[in-house]
JSON list of C-alpha atoms in Angstrom, two decimals:
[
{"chain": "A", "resi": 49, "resn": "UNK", "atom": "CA", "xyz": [2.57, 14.71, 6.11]},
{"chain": "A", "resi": 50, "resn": "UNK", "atom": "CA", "xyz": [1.84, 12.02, 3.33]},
{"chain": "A", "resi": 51, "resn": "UNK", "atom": "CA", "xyz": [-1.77, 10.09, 2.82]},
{"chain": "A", "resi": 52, "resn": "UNK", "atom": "CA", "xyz": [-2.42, 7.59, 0.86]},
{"chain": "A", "resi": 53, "resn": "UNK", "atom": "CA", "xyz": [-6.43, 6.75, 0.45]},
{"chain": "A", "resi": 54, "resn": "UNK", "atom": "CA", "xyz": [-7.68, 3.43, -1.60]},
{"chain": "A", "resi": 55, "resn": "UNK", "atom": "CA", "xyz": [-10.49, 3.28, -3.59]},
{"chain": "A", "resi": 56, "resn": "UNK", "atom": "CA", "xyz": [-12.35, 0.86, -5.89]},
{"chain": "A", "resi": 57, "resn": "UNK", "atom": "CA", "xyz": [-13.12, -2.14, -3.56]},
{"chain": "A", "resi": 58, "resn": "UNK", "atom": "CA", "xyz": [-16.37, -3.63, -3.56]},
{"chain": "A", "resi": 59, "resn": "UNK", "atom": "CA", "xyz": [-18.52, -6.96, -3.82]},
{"chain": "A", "resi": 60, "resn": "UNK", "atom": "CA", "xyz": [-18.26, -8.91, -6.64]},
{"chain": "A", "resi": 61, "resn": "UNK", "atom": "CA", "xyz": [-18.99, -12.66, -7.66]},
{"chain": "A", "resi": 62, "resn": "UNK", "atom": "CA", "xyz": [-16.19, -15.17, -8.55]},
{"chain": "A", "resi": 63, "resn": "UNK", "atom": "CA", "xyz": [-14.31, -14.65, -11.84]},
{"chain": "A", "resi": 64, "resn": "UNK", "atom": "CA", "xyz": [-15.36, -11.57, -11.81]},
{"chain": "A", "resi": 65, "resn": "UNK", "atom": "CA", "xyz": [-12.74, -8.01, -11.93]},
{"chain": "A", "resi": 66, "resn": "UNK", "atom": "CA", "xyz": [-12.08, -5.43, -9.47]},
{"chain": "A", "resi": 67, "resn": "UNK", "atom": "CA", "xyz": [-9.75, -2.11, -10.21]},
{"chain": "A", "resi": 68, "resn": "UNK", "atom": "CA", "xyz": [-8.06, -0.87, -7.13]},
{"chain": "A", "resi": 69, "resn": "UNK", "atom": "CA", "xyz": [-6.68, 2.58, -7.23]},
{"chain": "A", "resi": 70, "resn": "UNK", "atom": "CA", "xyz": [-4.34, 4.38, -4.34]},
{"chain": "A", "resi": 71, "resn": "UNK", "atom": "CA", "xyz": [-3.47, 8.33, -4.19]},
{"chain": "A", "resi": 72, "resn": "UNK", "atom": "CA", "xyz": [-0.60, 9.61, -2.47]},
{"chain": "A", "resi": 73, "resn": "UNK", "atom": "CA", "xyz": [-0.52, 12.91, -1.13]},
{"chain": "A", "resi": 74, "resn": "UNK", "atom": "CA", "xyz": [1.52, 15.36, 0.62]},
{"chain": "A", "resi": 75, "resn": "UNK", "atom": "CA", "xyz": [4.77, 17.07, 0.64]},
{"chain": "A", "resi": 76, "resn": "UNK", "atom": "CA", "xyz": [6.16, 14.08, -1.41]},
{"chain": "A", "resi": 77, "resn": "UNK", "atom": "CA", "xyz": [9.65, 14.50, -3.00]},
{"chain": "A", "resi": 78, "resn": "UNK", "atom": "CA", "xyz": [9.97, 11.43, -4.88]},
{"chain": "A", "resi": 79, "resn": "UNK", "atom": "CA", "xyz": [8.22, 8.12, -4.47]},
{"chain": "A", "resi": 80, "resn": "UNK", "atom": "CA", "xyz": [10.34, 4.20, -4.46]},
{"chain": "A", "resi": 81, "resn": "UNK", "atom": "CA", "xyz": [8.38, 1.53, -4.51]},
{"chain": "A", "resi": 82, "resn": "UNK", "atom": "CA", "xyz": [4.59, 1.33, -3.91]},
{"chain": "A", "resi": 83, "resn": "UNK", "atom": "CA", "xyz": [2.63, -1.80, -3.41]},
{"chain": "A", "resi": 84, "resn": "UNK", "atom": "CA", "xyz": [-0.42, -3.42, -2.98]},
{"chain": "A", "resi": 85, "resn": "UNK", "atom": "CA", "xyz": [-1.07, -5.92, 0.61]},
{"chain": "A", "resi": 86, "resn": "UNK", "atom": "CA", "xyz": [-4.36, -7.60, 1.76]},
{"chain": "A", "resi": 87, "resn": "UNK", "atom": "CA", "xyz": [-5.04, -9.24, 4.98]},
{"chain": "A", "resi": 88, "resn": "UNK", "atom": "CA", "xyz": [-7.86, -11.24, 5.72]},
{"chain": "A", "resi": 89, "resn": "UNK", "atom": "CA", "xyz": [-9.47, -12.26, 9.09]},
{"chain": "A", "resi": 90, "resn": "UNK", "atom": "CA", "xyz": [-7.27, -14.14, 11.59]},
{"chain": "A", "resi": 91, "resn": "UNK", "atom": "CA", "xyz": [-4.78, -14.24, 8.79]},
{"chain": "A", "resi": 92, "resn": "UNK", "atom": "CA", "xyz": [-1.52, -11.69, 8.77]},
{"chain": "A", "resi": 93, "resn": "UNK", "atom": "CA", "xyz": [-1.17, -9.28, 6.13]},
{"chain": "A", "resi": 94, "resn": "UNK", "atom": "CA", "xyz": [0.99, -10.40, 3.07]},
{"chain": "A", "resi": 95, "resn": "UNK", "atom": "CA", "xyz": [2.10, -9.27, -0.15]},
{"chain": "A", "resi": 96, "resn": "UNK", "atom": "CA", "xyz": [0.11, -9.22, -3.24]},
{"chain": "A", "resi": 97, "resn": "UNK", "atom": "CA", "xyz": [2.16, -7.05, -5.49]},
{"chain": "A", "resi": 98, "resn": "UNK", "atom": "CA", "xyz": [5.06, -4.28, -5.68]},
{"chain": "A", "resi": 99, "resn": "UNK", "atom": "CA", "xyz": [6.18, -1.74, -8.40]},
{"chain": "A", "resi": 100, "resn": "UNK", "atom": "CA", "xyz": [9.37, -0.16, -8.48]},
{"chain": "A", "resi": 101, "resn": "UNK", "atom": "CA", "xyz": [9.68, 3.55, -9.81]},
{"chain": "A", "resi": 102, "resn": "UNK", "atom": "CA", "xyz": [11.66, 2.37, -12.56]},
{"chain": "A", "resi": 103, "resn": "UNK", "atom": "CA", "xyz": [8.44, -0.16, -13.20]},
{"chain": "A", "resi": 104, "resn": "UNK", "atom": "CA", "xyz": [9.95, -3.12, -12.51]},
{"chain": "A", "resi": 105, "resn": "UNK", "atom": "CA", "xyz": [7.14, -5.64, -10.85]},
{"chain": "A", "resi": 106, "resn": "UNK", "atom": "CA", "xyz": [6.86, -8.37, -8.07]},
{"chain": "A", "resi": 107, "resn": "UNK", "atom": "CA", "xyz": [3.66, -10.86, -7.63]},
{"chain": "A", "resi": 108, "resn": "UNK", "atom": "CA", "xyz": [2.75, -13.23, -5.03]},
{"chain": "A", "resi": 109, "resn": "UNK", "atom": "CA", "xyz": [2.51, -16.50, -6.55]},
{"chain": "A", "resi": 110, "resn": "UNK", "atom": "CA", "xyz": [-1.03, -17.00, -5.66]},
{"chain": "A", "resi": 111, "resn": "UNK", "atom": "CA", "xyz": [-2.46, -14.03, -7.72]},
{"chain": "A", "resi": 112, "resn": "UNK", "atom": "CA", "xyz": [0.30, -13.92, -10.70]},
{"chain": "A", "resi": 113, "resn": "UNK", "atom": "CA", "xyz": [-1.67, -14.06, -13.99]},
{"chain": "A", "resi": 114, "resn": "UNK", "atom": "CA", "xyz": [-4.26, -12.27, -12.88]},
{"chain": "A", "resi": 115, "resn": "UNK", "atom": "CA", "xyz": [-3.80, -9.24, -10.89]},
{"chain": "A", "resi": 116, "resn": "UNK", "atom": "CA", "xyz": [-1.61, -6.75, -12.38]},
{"chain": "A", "resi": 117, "resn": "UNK", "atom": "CA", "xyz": [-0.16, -3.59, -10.94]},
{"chain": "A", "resi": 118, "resn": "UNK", "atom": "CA", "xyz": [0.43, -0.13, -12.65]},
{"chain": "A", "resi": 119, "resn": "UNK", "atom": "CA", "xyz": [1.84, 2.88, -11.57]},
{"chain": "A", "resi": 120, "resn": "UNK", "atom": "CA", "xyz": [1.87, 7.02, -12.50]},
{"chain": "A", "resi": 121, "resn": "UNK", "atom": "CA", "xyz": [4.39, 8.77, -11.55]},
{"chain": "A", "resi": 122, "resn": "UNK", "atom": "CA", "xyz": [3.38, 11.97, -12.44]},
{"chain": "A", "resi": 123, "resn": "UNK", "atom": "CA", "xyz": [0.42, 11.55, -10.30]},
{"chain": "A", "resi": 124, "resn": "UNK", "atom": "CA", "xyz": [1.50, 9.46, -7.34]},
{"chain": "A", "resi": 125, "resn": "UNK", "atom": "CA", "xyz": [-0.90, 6.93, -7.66]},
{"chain": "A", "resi": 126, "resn": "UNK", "atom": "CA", "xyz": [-0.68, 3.44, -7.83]},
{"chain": "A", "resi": 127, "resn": "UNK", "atom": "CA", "xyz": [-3.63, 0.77, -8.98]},
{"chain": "A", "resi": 128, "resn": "UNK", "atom": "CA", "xyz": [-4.09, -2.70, -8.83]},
{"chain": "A", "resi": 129, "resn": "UNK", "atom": "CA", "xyz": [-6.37, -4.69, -11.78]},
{"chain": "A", "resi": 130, "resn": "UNK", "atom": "CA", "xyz": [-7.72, -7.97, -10.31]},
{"chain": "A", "resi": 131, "resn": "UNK", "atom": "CA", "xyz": [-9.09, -10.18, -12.97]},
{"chain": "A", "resi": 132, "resn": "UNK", "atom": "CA", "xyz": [-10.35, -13.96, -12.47]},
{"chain": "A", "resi": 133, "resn": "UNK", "atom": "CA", "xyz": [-11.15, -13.35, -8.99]},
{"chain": "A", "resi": 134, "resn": "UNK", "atom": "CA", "xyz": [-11.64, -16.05, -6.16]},
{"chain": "A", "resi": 135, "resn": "UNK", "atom": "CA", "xyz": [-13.06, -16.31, -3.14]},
{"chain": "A", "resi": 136, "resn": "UNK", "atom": "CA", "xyz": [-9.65, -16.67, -1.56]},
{"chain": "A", "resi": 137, "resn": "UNK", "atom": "CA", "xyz": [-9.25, -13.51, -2.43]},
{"chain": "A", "resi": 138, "resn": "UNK", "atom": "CA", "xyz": [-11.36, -11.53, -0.05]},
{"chain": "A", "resi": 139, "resn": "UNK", "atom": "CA", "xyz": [-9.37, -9.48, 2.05]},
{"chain": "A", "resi": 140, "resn": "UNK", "atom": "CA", "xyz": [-9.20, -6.02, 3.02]},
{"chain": "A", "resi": 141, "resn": "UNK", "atom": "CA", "xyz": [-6.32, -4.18, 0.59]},
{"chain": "A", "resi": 142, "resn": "UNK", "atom": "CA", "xyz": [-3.64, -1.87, 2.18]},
{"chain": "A", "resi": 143, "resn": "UNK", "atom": "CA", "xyz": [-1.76, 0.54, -0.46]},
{"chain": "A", "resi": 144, "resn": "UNK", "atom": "CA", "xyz": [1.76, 1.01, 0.64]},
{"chain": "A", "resi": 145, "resn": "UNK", "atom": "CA", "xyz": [3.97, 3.28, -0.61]},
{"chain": "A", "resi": 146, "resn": "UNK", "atom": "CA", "xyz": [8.29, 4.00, 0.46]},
{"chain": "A", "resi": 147, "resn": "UNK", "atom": "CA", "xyz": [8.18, 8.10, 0.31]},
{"chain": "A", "resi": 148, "resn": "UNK", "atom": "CA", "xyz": [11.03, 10.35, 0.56]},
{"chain": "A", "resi": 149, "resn": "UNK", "atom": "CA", "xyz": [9.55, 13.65, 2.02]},
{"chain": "A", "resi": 150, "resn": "UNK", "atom": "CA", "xyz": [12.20, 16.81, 2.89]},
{"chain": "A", "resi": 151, "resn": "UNK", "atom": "CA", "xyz": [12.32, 16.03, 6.36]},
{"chain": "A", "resi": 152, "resn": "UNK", "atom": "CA", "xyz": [12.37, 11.87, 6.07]},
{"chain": "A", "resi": 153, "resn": "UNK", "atom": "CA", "xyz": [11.89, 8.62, 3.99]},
{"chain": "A", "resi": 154, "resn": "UNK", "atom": "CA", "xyz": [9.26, 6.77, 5.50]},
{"chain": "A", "resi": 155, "resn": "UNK", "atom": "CA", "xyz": [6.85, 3.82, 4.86]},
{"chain": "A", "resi": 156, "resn": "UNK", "atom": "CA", "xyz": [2.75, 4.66, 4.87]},
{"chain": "A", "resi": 157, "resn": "UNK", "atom": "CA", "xyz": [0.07, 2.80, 4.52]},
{"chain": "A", "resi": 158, "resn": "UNK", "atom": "CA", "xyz": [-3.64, 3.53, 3.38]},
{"chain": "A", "resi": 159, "resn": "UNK", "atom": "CA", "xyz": [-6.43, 3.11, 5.37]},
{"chain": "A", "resi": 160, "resn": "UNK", "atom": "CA", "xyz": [-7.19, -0.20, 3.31]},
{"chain": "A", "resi": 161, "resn": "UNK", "atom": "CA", "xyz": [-10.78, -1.35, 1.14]},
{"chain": "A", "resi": 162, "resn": "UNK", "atom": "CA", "xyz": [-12.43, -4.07, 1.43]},
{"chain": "A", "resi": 163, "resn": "UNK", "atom": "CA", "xyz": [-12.50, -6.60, -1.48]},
{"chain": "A", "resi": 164, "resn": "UNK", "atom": "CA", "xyz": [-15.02, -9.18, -1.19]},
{"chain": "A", "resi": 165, "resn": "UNK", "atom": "CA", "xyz": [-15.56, -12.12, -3.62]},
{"chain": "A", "resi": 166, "resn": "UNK", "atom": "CA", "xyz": [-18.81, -14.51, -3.19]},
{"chain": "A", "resi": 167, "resn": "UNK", "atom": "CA", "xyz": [-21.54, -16.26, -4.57]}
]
């Protein structure tokens, strides 16, 4: 019923930036909140940043002041600007998005990118 499919990850060196972008698609009535997670290897998958529809934000402490998170409604897409970026940061990125379809209201999540940071 709804997709969502990342795009933008990559390899890049530290202090380097990175745009993430997610699409939603479907039979979508309205979108909440959509957000941006990342899990790395033996690690569980955490927050990185939310959006509301109304634009109102939310950043993990470890990435505030340099990622920031962007939304268009219009489209139903969502996208994720990583600046000053570490090597803690590697992770493979899940979009997620809260979407009201006519049958439900459901959670989905991408299919993820990976986001690799290194010398």
């Amino acid at each position: 019923q709804v997709q969502l499919v990342e795009s933008g990850g990559g390899l890049v060196q530290p202090g380097e930036s990175l745009r993430l972008s997610c699409a939603a698609s479907g039979s979508i009535l309205s979108i909440n909140a959509m957000g941006w997670y990342r899990q790395a290897p033996g690690k569980q998958r955490e927050l990185v940043a939310t959006i509301t529809n109304a634009g109102s934000t939310n950043y993990a402490d470890s990435v505030k002041g340099r990622f920031t998170i962007s939304r268009d409604n219009a489209k139903n897409t969502v996208s994720l600007q990583m600046n000053s970026l570490k090597p803690e940061d590697t992770a493979v990125y899940y979009c997620n998005a809260d979407v009201r379809t006519f049958l439900s209201r459901n959670n989905y999540w991408g299919q993820g990118t990976q986001v690799t940071v290194s010398s």
